[in-house]
Each structure stands twice: as structure tokens, then as C-alpha cells.
Amino acid sequence: MGLRLPFGKTEVSAEEIDSLVDRDLAVEHAKTGNVNQPEERIQEFIETVPELLSWLEANGRVYLWRETTDPWKVYLAEILLQRTRGNAVEKIYDDVLRQFPDPETLVEATEGEIEDVVRSLGFVNHRTRTLTEVGEIFTEDFGGEVPGSLDKLKRPWRVGDYSARATQLFAREQPMALVDSNFARVIGRVLGYEMPSQPHKSDDVYALMEALTPDDPDLARSFNLAILDLGALVCTSEDPDCPSCPLNSACSYYESEQGRPD
DNA sequence: GTCCGGCAAC
DNA sequence: GTTGCGGGAC
């Protein structure tokens, strides 16, 4: 066992993807977002996933936390990455791992020591309290280990669905859908899905993403990383680079001319 | 000025 | 549902 790192599986046929997603369920949930011609839209999207994964292989961002399945290293990274760019986390990640190689070292640290190492990321008070609780809870209740269920991963303050699910997906080989601002923007544009203001709170958005996420650990990894990186590098909120997007042939936003160059 | 691999409080 | 948290990069 063991995931293919860093990007999971990036060579795949459309037929294989089709066999690992729930197309009919995705179509049903697409209707809730007022997607036009949902059958055709979802089918086109599924057919384009191989190109999306090839794009990841060539363009994906390489970070240390993508090169490990150590749950502690992944979980720490997810806390640092909340509302924070990967490039910012990259600069301090080595220091964080060196100072806090396991939960017990967080218990032994002073508040000031934790504040100092995360200061450049912002949310300093939030992250310091979270990391303090992570140390206490994991040491006292879970024997110093990262627990294996979503509910337990979410016990520390300000660890929510995204961080917990990302840990299960990236460290525990559990195929799982993620919903964050990147996913909402990319899927919203490609499908023409009318996103609610808080996509991660929508059961329907989660159900749609679960239906579209391949039911295979390596492909779930690559699929999620691909959408994440596409949202960060190409399908940006301001001035998306649609002409170089691997999904543009299947994209509602591109079709509508909004994404066309001047 | 706007945005970032969220989350909890209100 | 909406708002605050935050330093850094553009």
C-alpha cells in the first residue's frame, strides 16, 4: 500500500474515470445549482478529467506536505494552510516541523514560541490556540497520535471539515471530496453551478463533489490536487487564464465568453 | 485595494 | 446568512 506521491495517479482513461464516479448522482445535484443541460455538462466534465490530471502532472505545485503521508505532517500543514497561500506556508514549514515534530512538543512549548513560528502567516491568535489544543488533546486523549476519524480530527478548536477531510484524503488513503474556495470557484465556473455564499456549508455542493470524486485513493488524491492547483494557478478569482486551462473545452464560463481574452 | 487550500461566533 | 480574523504578495 501507499499512495503515489506527490500527485497520485495522473494517467487515466476517460472510461476508467467514468467507472469510478457517480455520473447520475452528479447530474441530480448539478440541477440544484441550476446547471443548464446538466447531463451534457457533467458528461463533458468527466470526459475532460484525464486532461485535468495530465495538467497536474506537468504543472502541479510540489510542496513538502505533498510528499508525505505522515498524518502529523499533513495535519499540521492543513492547519497552517487555512485561508493561507501555500507559498507562505512553505517558508515556515521546515521550522514548524523541526520545533514541533509531534503533539507532545506543542504541550511543552510556550505560547510565545508557537506565536513566533506562525506569525508571518497571520491569524496568529487563532492558530496559536488551535495548535495548543492540538497538543493537549492529541497527547491526553489519543496517546500522542493523530486520530483516525473525522470527528476526532475536528476536536481542536478551528479544525473543521476541510482540514479533517484533507488529512484523511492525503494521509490515510481515504477517497474523499474537499470543498474550499478553489473548488467552489472552479466547479462553479466549469459547470455554471450557482454557488451559495458558503459552499462548504452546502450538503448539495458536498454531494456533487463526492459524486465527481473518483472512488480510488490515488485518483481521489490527484483529482482534488488538480482542482486545488487549477484554482490557485489558472482559474484564479481575478483574471483567470482560460486559454491555458485544461478544462476550457468543457467550461461553461469559457463558453459564455466571460473567460475569453480581449 | 483584493485575495488566500476556513472556521466559529453572532 | 453574515462577519471577523490577519500578515504577506500582487
Coordinates of C-alpha atoms (C1' of nucleotides) in Angstrom, one line a residue:
Chain A
M1 CA 0.0 0.0 0.0
G2 CA 1.0 3.6 -0.1
L3 CA -0.2 6.5 -2.2
R4 CA 1.7 7.5 -5.3
L5 CA 3.3 10.8 -4.4
P6 CA 3.2 13.7 -4.8
F7 CA 0.3 13.9 -7.2
G8 CA -1.4 10.5 -7.1
K9 CA -2.4 8.9 -10.4
T10 CA -2.2 11.3 -13.3
E11 CA -2.5 8.9 -16.3
V12 CA -6.0 7.6 -16.7
S13 CA -8.6 6.9 -19.4
A14 CA -12.0 8.6 -19.5
E15 CA -13.5 5.1 -19.3
E16 CA -11.8 4.4 -16.0
I17 CA -12.9 7.7 -14.5
D18 CA -16.4 7.0 -15.7
S19 CA -16.4 3.7 -13.8
L20 CA -15.2 5.4 -10.6
V21 CA -17.6 8.3 -10.4
D22 CA -21.4 8.5 -9.9
R23 CA -22.5 10.3 -13.0
D24 CA -26.2 10.1 -12.4
L25 CA -25.9 11.4 -8.9
A26 CA -23.7 14.2 -10.0
V27 CA -26.3 15.2 -12.6
E28 CA -29.0 15.3 -10.0
H29 CA -27.0 17.5 -7.7
A30 CA -26.0 19.7 -10.6
K31 CA -29.7 20.6 -11.1
T32 CA -29.8 22.1 -7.6
G33 CA -27.2 24.6 -8.7
N34 CA -29.3 25.5 -11.8
V35 CA -26.8 24.0 -14.2
N36 CA -28.0 24.2 -17.8
Q37 CA -28.1 20.9 -19.6
P38 CA -26.7 19.0 -16.6
E39 CA -26.4 15.7 -18.4
E40 CA -24.2 17.1 -21.1
R41 CA -22.3 19.3 -18.8
I42 CA -21.4 16.5 -16.3
Q43 CA -20.6 14.1 -19.1
E44 CA -18.2 16.7 -20.7
F45 CA -16.6 17.3 -17.4
I46 CA -16.0 13.6 -16.7
E47 CA -14.5 13.2 -20.2
T48 CA -12.1 16.0 -19.6
V49 CA -10.7 14.7 -16.2
P50 CA -7.8 12.9 -17.9
E51 CA -6.6 16.2 -19.4
L52 CA -7.0 17.8 -16.0
L53 CA -4.8 15.1 -14.4
S54 CA -2.2 15.4 -17.1
W55 CA -2.2 19.1 -16.5
L56 CA -1.5 18.4 -12.8
E57 CA 1.5 16.2 -13.6
A58 CA 3.0 19.0 -15.7
N59 CA 2.0 22.0 -13.6
G60 CA 1.2 20.9 -10.1
R61 CA 2.9 22.6 -7.2
V62 CA 5.4 20.5 -5.3
Y63 CA 5.3 21.1 -1.5
L64 CA 6.9 19.1 1.3
W65 CA 3.5 18.3 2.7
R66 CA 2.5 16.7 -0.6
E67 CA 5.5 14.3 -0.4
T68 CA 4.5 12.5 2.7
T69 CA 1.6 10.5 4.1
D70 CA 2.7 11.1 7.7
P71 CA -0.6 12.2 9.3
W72 CA 1.1 14.6 11.7
K73 CA 3.0 16.4 8.9
V74 CA -0.2 16.5 6.8
Y75 CA -2.5 17.7 9.6
L76 CA -0.1 20.4 10.7
A77 CA 0.1 21.6 7.1
E78 CA -3.7 21.8 6.8
I79 CA -3.9 24.0 9.9
L80 CA -1.3 26.3 8.5
L81 CA -2.9 26.4 5.1
Q82 CA -6.3 27.6 6.3
R83 CA -7.0 30.8 4.3
T84 CA -3.3 31.0 3.6
R85 CA -1.3 30.5 0.4
G86 CA 0.9 27.5 0.0
N87 CA 3.9 29.7 -0.8
A88 CA 3.6 31.4 2.6
V89 CA 3.4 28.1 4.5
E90 CA 6.3 26.7 2.5
K91 CA 8.6 29.4 4.1
I92 CA 7.9 28.3 7.7
Y93 CA 7.0 24.6 7.3
D94 CA 10.5 23.3 7.9
D95 CA 10.8 25.4 11.1
V96 CA 7.4 24.2 12.3
L97 CA 8.2 20.5 11.8
R98 CA 11.6 21.0 13.5
Q99 CA 10.2 22.7 16.5
F100 CA 7.0 20.6 16.8
P101 CA 7.8 17.1 15.5
D102 CA 5.0 15.6 17.5
P103 CA 2.0 16.7 19.6
E104 CA 3.9 16.5 22.9
T105 CA 6.3 19.2 21.7
L106 CA 3.4 21.5 21.4
V107 CA 2.4 20.9 25.0
E108 CA 6.0 21.7 26.1
A109 CA 6.2 24.9 24.1
T110 CA 5.3 28.3 25.4
E111 CA 2.6 30.4 23.8
G112 CA 5.2 32.8 22.6
E113 CA 7.2 30.1 20.9
I114 CA 4.1 29.0 18.9
E115 CA 3.2 32.6 18.1
D116 CA 6.7 33.3 16.8
V117 CA 6.8 30.5 14.3
V118 CA 3.3 31.1 12.8
R119 CA 3.4 34.9 13.0
S120 CA 4.2 35.5 9.3
L121 CA 1.0 33.7 8.3
G122 CA -1.4 35.9 10.1
F123 CA -4.4 34.5 12.2
V124 CA -1.7 34.3 14.9
N125 CA -4.0 34.1 17.9
H126 CA -6.3 31.6 16.2
R127 CA -3.5 29.3 15.1
T128 CA -1.7 29.5 18.5
R129 CA -4.9 28.4 20.3
T130 CA -5.5 25.7 17.8
L131 CA -2.0 24.3 18.0
T132 CA -2.1 24.4 21.8
E133 CA -5.3 22.4 21.8
V134 CA -4.0 20.0 19.2
G135 CA -1.0 19.3 21.5
E136 CA -3.2 18.9 24.6
I137 CA -6.0 16.8 23.1
F138 CA -3.8 14.5 21.0
T139 CA -1.4 13.9 23.9
E140 CA -4.1 13.4 26.6
D141 CA -6.8 11.6 24.6
F142 CA -5.1 9.9 21.7
G143 CA -1.8 8.7 23.0
G144 CA 0.2 11.4 21.2
E145 CA -1.0 10.1 17.8
V146 CA -3.1 11.7 15.1
P147 CA -6.6 10.2 15.5
G148 CA -8.2 8.3 12.6
S149 CA -11.7 9.7 12.4
L150 CA -13.1 12.9 11.1
D151 CA -14.8 13.7 14.4
K152 CA -11.7 13.2 16.4
L153 CA -9.6 15.2 14.0
K154 CA -12.1 18.1 14.4
R155 CA -11.9 18.1 18.2
P156 CA -9.3 21.0 18.5
W157 CA -10.8 24.5 18.1
R158 CA -10.9 25.7 14.5
V159 CA -10.2 22.4 12.9
G160 CA -13.2 21.9 10.6
D161 CA -14.4 19.8 7.7
Y162 CA -11.8 20.9 5.2
S163 CA -8.7 20.3 7.4
A164 CA -10.0 17.0 8.8
R165 CA -11.1 15.6 5.4
A166 CA -7.8 16.7 3.7
T167 CA -5.9 14.7 6.4
Q168 CA -8.0 11.6 5.7
L169 CA -7.5 12.1 1.9
F170 CA -3.8 12.9 1.8
A171 CA -2.5 10.9 4.7
R172 CA -4.9 7.9 5.1
E173 CA -5.7 6.8 1.6
Q174 CA -9.4 7.6 2.0
P175 CA -11.1 8.8 -1.2
M176 CA -12.9 12.0 -0.1
A177 CA -14.2 15.2 -1.6
L178 CA -12.9 18.5 -0.4
V179 CA -14.8 21.8 -0.7
D180 CA -12.9 25.1 -0.3
S181 CA -12.9 28.4 -2.1
N182 CA -10.9 27.0 -5.0
F183 CA -13.3 24.1 -5.5
A184 CA -16.3 26.3 -5.4
R185 CA -14.8 28.7 -8.0
V186 CA -13.6 26.1 -10.4
I187 CA -16.7 23.9 -10.3
G188 CA -18.9 26.9 -10.2
R189 CA -17.4 28.2 -13.4
V190 CA -17.0 24.9 -15.3
L191 CA -20.5 23.6 -14.7
G192 CA -22.2 27.0 -14.4
Y193 CA -23.3 25.9 -10.9
E194 CA -24.7 28.8 -8.9
M195 CA -22.7 28.5 -5.7
P196 CA -24.1 29.6 -2.4
S197 CA -22.1 32.1 -0.4
Q198 CA -20.7 29.4 1.9
P199 CA -20.2 26.4 -0.4
H200 CA -18.6 24.2 2.2
K201 CA -21.8 24.5 4.3
S202 CA -24.0 23.2 1.4
D203 CA -24.8 19.5 1.6
D204 CA -25.6 19.7 -2.1
V205 CA -22.2 21.0 -3.1
Y206 CA -20.6 18.3 -1.0
A207 CA -22.8 15.6 -2.6
L208 CA -21.9 16.9 -6.0
M209 CA -18.2 16.8 -5.3
E210 CA -18.4 13.4 -3.7
A211 CA -20.2 12.1 -6.8
L212 CA -17.5 13.6 -9.1
T213 CA -14.5 12.4 -6.9
P214 CA -13.1 9.1 -8.3
D215 CA -13.5 6.3 -5.8
D216 CA -9.9 5.3 -5.7
P217 CA -7.2 6.6 -3.3
D218 CA -4.7 7.7 -5.9
L219 CA -7.2 9.2 -8.2
A220 CA -9.1 11.0 -5.4
R221 CA -5.7 12.5 -4.5
S222 CA -4.9 13.6 -8.0
F223 CA -8.4 14.8 -8.7
N224 CA -8.5 17.0 -5.6
L225 CA -5.0 18.4 -6.0
A226 CA -5.7 19.2 -9.7
I227 CA -8.7 21.3 -8.9
L228 CA -6.9 22.9 -6.0
D229 CA -3.9 23.9 -8.2
L230 CA -6.1 24.9 -11.1
G231 CA -7.9 27.3 -8.8
A232 CA -4.6 28.7 -7.5
L233 CA -2.7 28.9 -10.8
V234 CA -5.1 29.2 -13.7
C235 CA -8.8 29.6 -12.6
T236 CA -8.0 32.4 -10.3
S237 CA -10.7 34.7 -8.8
E238 CA -9.3 37.7 -10.6
D239 CA -8.2 37.5 -14.3
P240 CA -8.3 33.7 -14.9
D241 CA -6.1 32.4 -17.6
C242 CA -8.8 30.5 -19.5
P243 CA -6.8 29.9 -22.8
S244 CA -4.3 27.7 -20.9
C245 CA -6.9 25.9 -18.9
P246 CA -7.2 22.1 -19.4
L247 CA -10.9 22.3 -18.8
N248 CA -11.8 25.1 -21.1
S249 CA -13.4 22.8 -23.7
A250 CA -15.9 21.7 -21.1
C251 CA -16.3 25.0 -19.3
S252 CA -19.5 27.0 -19.1
Y253 CA -17.6 30.1 -18.1
Y254 CA -15.3 29.9 -21.1
E255 CA -18.2 29.2 -23.4
S256 CA -20.1 32.2 -22.1
E257 CA -17.2 34.4 -23.4
Q258 CA -16.5 35.8 -19.9
G259 CA -13.3 33.9 -19.9
R260 CA -12.2 34.7 -23.4
P261 CA -9.3 37.1 -23.9
D262 CA -9.9 40.6 -25.1
Chain B
dG1 C1' -7.1 47.7 -2.9
dT2 C1' -8.1 42.3 -3.1
dC3 C1' -7.2 37.7 -2.1
dC4 C1' -5.6 33.5 0.3
dG5 C1' -6.0 25.1 0.4
dG6 C1' -11.5 28.1 7.0
dC7 C1' -13.8 28.4 10.8
dA8 C1' -16.7 29.7 14.6
dA9 C1' -19.4 33.4 16.6
dC10 C1' -23.3 36.1 16.1
Chain C
dG1 C1' -26.9 34.0 6.4
dT2 C1' -23.1 37.4 7.6
dT3 C1' -19.0 38.9 9.8
dG4 C1' -14.3 39.0 11.9
dC5 C1' -9.8 37.3 11.9
dG6 C1' -4.5 38.8 9.6
dG7 C1' 0.1 39.2 7.6
dG8 C1' 2.0 38.9 3.1
dA9 C1' 2.0 39.0 -2.0
dC10 C1' 0.5 41.2 -6.0

